[in-house]
Every structure is written in C-alpha cells, then in structure tokens.
Coordinates of N, CA and C and ligand atoms in Angstrom, one line a residue:
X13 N 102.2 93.2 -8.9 CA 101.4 92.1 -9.3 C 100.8 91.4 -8.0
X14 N 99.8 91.4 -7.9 CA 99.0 90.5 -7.0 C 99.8 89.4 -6.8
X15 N 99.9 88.6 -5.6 CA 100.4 87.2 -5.6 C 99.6 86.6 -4.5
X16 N 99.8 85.5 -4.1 CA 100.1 84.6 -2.7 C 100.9 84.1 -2.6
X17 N 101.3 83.9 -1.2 CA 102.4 83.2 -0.5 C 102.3 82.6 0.4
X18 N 103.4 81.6 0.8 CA 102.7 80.1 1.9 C 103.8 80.7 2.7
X19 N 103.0 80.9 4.3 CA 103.5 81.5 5.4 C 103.3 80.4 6.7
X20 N 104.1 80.2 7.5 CA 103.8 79.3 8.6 C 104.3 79.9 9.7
X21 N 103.3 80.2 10.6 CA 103.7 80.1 11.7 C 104.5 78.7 12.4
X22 N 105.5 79.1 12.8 CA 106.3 77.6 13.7 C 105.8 77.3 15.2
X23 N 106.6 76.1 15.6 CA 106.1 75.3 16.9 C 106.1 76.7 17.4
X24 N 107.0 77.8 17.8 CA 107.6 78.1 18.7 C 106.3 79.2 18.8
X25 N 106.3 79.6 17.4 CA 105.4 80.8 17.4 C 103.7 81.0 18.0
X26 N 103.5 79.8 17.5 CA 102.1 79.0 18.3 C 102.0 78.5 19.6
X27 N 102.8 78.0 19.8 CA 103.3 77.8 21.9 C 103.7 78.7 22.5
X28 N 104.2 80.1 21.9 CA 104.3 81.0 22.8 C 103.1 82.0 22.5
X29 N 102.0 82.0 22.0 CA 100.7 82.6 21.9 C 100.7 83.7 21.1
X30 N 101.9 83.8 20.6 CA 101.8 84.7 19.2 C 100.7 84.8 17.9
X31 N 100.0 84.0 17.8 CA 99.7 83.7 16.5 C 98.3 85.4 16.0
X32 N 97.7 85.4 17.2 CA 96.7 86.8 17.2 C 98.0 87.7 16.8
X33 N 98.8 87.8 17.3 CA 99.4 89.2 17.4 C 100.3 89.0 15.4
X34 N 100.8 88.1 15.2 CA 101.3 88.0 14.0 C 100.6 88.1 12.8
X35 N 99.1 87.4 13.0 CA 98.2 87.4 12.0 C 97.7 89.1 11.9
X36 N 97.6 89.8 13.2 CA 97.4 90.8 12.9 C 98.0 92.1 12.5
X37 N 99.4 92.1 12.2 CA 100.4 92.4 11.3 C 100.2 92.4 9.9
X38 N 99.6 90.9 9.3 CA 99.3 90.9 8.3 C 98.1 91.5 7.8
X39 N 97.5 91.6 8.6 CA 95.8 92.3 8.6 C 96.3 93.6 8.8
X40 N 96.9 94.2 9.8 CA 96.8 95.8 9.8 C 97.9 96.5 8.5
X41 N 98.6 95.1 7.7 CA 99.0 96.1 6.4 C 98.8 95.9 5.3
X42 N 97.6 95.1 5.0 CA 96.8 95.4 4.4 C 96.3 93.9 3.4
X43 N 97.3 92.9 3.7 CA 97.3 92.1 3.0 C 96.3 90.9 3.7
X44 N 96.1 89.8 2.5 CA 94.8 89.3 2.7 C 94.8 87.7 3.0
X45 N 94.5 87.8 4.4 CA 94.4 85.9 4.6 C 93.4 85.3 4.4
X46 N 93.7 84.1 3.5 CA 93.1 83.3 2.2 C 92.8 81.7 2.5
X47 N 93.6 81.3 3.6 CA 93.3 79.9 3.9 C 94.3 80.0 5.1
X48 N 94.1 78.9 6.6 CA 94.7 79.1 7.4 C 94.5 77.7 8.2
X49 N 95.6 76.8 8.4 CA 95.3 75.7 9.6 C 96.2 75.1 10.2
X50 N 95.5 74.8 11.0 CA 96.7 74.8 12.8 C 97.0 73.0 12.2
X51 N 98.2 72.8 12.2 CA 98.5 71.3 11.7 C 99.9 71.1 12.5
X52 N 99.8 69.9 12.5 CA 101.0 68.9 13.4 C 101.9 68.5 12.2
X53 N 103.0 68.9 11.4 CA 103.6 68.4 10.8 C 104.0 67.0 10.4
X54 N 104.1 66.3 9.8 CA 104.6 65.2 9.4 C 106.0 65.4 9.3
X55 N 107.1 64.2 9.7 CA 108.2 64.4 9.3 C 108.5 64.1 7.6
X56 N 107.9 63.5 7.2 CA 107.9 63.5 5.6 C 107.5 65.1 5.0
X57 N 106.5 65.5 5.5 CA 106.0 66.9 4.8 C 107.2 67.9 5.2
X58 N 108.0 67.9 6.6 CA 108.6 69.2 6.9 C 110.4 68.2 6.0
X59 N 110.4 67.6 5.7 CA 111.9 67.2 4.8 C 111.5 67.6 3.2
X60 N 110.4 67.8 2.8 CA 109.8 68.3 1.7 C 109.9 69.3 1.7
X61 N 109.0 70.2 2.4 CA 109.1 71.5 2.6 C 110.4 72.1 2.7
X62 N 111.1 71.5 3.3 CA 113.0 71.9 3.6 C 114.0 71.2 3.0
X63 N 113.2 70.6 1.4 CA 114.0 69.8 1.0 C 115.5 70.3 0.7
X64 N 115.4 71.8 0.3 CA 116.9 72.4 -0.2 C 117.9 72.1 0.9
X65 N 117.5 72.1 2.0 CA 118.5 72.2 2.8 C 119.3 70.7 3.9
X66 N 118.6 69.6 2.8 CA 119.0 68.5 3.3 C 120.5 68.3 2.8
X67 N 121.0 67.6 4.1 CA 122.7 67.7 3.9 C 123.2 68.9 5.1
X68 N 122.6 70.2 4.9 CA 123.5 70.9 6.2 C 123.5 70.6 7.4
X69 N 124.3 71.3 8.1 CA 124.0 70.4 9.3 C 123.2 71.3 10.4
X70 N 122.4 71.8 10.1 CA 121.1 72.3 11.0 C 120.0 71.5 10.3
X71 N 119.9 70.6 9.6 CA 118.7 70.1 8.9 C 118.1 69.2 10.0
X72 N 118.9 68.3 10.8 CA 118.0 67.4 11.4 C 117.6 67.9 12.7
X73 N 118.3 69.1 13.1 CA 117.6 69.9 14.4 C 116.4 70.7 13.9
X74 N 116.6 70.9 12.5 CA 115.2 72.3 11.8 C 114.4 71.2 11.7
X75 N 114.3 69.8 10.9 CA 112.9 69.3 11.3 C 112.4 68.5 12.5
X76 N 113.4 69.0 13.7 CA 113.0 67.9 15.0 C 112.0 68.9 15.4
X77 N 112.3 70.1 14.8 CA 111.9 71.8 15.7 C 110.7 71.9 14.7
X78 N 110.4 71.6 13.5 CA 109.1 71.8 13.0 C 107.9 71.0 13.1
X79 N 108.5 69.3 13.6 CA 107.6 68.4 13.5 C 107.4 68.2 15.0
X80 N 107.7 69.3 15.9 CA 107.7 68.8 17.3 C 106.1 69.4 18.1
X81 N 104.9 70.5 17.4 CA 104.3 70.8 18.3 C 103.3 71.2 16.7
X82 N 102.4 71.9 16.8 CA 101.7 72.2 16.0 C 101.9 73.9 15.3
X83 N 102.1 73.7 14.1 CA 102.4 75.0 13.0 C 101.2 75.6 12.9
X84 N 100.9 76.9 12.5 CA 99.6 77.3 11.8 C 100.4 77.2 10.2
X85 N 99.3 77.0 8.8 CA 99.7 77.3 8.0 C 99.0 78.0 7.4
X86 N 99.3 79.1 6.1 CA 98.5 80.2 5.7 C 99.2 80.3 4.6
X87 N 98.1 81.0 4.1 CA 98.3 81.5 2.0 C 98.1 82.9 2.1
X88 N 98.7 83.4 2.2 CA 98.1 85.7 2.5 C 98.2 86.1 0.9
X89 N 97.7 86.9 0.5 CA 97.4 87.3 -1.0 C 97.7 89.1 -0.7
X90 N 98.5 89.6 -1.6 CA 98.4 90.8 -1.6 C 99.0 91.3 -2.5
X91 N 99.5 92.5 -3.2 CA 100.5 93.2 -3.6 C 101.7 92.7 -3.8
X92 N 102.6 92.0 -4.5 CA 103.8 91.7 -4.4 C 104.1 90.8 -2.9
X93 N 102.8 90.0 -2.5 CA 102.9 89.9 -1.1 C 104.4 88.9 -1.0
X94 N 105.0 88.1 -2.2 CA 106.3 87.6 -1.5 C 107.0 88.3 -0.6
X95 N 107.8 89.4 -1.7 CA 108.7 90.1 -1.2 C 108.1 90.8 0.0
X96 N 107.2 91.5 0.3 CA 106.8 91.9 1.3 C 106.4 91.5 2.4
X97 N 106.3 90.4 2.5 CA 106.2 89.6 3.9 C 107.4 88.9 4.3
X98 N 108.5 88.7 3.4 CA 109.9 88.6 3.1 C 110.2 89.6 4.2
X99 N 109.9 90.7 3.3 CA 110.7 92.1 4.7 C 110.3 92.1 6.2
X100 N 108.5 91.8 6.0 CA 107.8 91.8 7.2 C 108.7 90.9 8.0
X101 N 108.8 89.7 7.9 CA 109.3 88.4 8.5 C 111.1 89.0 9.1
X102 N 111.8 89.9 8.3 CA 112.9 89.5 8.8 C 113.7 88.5 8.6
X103 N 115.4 88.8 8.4 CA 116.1 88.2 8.5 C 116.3 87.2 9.3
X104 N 116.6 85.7 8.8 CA 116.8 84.6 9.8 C 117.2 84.4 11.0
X105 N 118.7 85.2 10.9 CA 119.1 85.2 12.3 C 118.1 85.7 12.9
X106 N 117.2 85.9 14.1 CA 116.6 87.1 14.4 C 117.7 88.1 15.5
X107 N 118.7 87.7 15.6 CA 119.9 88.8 15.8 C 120.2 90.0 15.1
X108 N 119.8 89.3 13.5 CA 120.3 90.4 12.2 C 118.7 91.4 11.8
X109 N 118.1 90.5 12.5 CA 116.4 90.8 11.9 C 116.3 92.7 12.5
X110 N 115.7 93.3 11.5 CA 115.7 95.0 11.9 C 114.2 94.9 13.3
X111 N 114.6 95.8 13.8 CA 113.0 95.8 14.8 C 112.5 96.3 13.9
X112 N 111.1 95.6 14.4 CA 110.2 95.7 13.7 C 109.5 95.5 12.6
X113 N 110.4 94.3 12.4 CA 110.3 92.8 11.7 C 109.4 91.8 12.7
X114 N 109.1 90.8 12.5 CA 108.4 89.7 12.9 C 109.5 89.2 14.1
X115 N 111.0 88.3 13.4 CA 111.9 87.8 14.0 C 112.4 88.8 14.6
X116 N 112.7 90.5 14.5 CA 113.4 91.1 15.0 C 112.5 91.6 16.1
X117 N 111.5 91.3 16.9 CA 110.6 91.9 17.5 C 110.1 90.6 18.3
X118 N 110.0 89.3 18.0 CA 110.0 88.1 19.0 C 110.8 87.2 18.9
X119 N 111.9 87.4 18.4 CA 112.4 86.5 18.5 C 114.4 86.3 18.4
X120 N 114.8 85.2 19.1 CA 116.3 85.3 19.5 C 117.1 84.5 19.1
X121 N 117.0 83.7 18.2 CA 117.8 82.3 17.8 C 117.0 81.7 16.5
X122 N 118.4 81.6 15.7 CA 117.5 80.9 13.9 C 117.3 79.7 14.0
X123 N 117.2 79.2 15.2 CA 117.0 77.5 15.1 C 115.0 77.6 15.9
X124 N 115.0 78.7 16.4 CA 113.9 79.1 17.0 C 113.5 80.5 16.6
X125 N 113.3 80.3 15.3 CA 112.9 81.9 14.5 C 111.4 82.2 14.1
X126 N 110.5 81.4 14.5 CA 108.8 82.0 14.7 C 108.3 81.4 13.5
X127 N 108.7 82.1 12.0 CA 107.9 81.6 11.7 C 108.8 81.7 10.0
X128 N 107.5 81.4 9.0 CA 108.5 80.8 7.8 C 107.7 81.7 6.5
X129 N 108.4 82.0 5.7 CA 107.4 82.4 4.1 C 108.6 82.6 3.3
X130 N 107.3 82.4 2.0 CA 107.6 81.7 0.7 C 108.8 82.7 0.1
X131 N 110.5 82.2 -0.6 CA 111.2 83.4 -1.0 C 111.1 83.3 -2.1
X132 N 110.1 82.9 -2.6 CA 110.0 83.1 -4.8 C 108.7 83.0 -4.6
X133 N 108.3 83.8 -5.8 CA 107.0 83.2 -6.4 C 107.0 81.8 -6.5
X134 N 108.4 81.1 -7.2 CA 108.0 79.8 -7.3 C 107.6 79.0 -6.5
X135 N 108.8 79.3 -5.1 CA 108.4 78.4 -3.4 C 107.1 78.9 -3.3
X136 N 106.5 79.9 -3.3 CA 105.2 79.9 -3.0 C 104.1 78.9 -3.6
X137 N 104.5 79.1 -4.7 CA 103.4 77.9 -5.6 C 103.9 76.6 -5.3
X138 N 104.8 76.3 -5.2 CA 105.5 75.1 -4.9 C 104.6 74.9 -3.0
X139 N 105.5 75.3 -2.0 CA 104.6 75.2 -1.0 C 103.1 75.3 -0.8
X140 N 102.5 76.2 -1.4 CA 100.9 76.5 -1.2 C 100.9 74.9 -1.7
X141 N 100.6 74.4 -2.9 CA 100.7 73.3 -3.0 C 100.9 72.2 -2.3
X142 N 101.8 72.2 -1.5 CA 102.4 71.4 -0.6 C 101.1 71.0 1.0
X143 N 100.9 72.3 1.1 CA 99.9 72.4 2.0 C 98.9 72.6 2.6
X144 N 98.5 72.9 1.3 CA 96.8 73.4 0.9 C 96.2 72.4 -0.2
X145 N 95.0 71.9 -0.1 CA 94.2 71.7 -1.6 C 93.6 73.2 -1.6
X146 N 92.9 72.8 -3.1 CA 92.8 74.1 -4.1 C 91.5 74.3 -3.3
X147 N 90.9 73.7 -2.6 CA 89.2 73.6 -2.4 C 89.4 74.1 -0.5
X148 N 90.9 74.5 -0.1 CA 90.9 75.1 1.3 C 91.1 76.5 1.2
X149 N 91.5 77.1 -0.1 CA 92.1 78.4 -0.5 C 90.5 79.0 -0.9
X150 N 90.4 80.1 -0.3 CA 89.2 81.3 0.0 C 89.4 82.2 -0.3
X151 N 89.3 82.5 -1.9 CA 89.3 83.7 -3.1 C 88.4 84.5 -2.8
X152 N 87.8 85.3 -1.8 CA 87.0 86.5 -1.5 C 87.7 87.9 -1.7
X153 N 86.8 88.6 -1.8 CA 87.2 89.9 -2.1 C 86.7 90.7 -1.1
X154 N 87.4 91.9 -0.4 CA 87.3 92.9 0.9 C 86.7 94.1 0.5
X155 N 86.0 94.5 0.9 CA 85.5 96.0 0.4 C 86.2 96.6 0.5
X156 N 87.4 96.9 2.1 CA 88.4 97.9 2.2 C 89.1 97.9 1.3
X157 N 89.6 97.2 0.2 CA 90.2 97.0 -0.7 C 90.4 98.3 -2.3
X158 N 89.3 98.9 -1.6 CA 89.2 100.8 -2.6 C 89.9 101.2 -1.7
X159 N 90.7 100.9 -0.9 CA 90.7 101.9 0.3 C 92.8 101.8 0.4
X160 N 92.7 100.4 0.5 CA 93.6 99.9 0.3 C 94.9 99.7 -0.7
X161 N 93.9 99.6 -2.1 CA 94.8 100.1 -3.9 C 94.2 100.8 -4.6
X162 N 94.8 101.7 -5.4 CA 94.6 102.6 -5.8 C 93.7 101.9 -6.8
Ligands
ATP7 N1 122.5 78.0 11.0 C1 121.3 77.6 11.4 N2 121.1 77.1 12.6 C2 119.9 76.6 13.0 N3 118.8 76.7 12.2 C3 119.0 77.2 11.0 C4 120.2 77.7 10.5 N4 120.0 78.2 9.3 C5 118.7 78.0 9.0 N5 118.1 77.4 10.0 C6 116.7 77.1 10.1 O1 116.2 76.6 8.9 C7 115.2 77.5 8.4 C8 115.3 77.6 6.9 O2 116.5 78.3 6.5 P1 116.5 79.3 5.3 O3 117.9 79.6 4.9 O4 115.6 78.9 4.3 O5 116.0 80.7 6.0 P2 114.6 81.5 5.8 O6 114.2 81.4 4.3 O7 114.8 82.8 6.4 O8 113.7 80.7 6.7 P3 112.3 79.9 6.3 O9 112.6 79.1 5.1 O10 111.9 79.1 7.5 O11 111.3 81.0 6.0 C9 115.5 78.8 9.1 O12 114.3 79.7 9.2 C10 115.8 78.3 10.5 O13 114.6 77.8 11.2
MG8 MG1 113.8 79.6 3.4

C-alpha cells in the first residue's frame, strides 16, 4: 500500500552536514519526498511529538536535544514507506543499528541518533499532521515511477 511518513532529520544530523547524504538514501531507493523544512523546534511541539515518552527519564535530555538547533522535517511517500524507512533508519541504539542503516552508518549514541520516523501508519498521520499543513504537502507524480513499480 502506498503510504507517507513524517521523517526528521535531528539537531545532530543537520549540524553535522548530513542532510544531502540522508535525503539521498531516500531518493536513490526509490521513495518519494513530498514536503520538507528546516525548522527550530518549539519545546511545546517536540513534548507533543514525544508525548509517549513523558515520565522516562531520558525525556528531558530528548527534548533539550531536539529543541536545541534546527531539525529538517519531511513527509516521503512510497511503498509501505513506514516500515521501510523503519529498517532504512535503524535500530535506536545506533550500537544495535545493522550497517548500513542510517544510525548504523552515522551514528554512536541514542541520545544523539540523527534522525526520527513515523512507527505506525497511525504516528505517521498523527505527526505529518503535527508538522505540516495540508497546503505544504506536494502530491506530484515522477515519471521514473514505471521504472520503479511494477
Ligand atoms: N535510553 C535512552 N537514552 C537516551 N535517549 C533515548 C533513550 N531511549 C530513547 N531515546 C531518545 O528518544 C527517542 C525516541 O525513542 P523511541 O523509543 O521512540 O525510539 P525510536 O522510535 O527509534 O526513535 P524516534 O521516535 O526518534 O524515531 C530516540 O530516538 C532517542 O533519541
Ligand atoms: Mg519513536
């Protein structure tokens, strides 16, 4: 099934000049970016976004670490794109992350793990929401896309 999913690059991942090399990950497999913007988080928006995890005790270091420098944020559309950018991204720890993962390929600590996407259909809709209007999302269609699905 076709989906989208709400993907963020984090402070860390943007300050260390990753963002070409990540975005192009998603581009060279085939899936499709749909809306994208470099934003300074709000601490109200990043306790929203992370609201599950209010109460543990990494919560007030996770949003000192999201609301501290500027995120890119993005909607990618593709194939099942949850789960599959799920895999792309890698396990949190990026200790546990396989190479050749996102985390397992830049990065060394889950308090400093690059970047973020949606683990349900629901969070997706739930997030995109969060961070997009409906009038920033860019429903175009690719030619390579014969090329791409069957
Ligand atoms: N034990 C921890 N110590 C420090 N930071 C943590 C820890 N666990 C989680 N975090 C931070 O909180 C984020 C959210 O944790 P979650 O369990 O949702 O993992 P995730 O779904 O892989 O990550 P994300 O929601 O950012 O995509 C992690 O990506 C990481 O930045
Ligand atoms: Mg999560």
């Amino acid at each position: 099934m076709i989906q989208k999913s709400f993907v963020m690059i984090k402070p860390d991942g943007v300050s260390r000049r990753l963002m070409g090399k990540i975005l192009s990950r998603f581009e060279q497999k085939g899936l499709q970016v749909i809306a994208v913007k470099l934003m300074q988080i709000s601490e109200d928006l990043a306790k929203t976004h992370y609201g599950e995890h209010e109460g543990k005790p990494f919560f007030e270091d996770l949003i000192t670490y999201i609301t501290s420098s500027p995120s890119l944020a993005m909607v990618i559309k593709g194939e099942d794109a949850v789960l599959t950018i799920r895999k792309m991204i890698g396990a949190t720890n990026p200790s546990e992350a396989d190479v050749g993962t996102i985390r397992g390929d830049f990065a060394m600590d889950t308090g400093r793990n690059i970047i973020h996407a949606s683990d349900s259909p629901e969070s997706a809709k739930r997030e995109i929401n969060l961070f997009f209007d409906e009038s920033e999302i860019c429903d175009y269609s690719i030619v390579d896309n014969i090329w791409i699905y069957e």
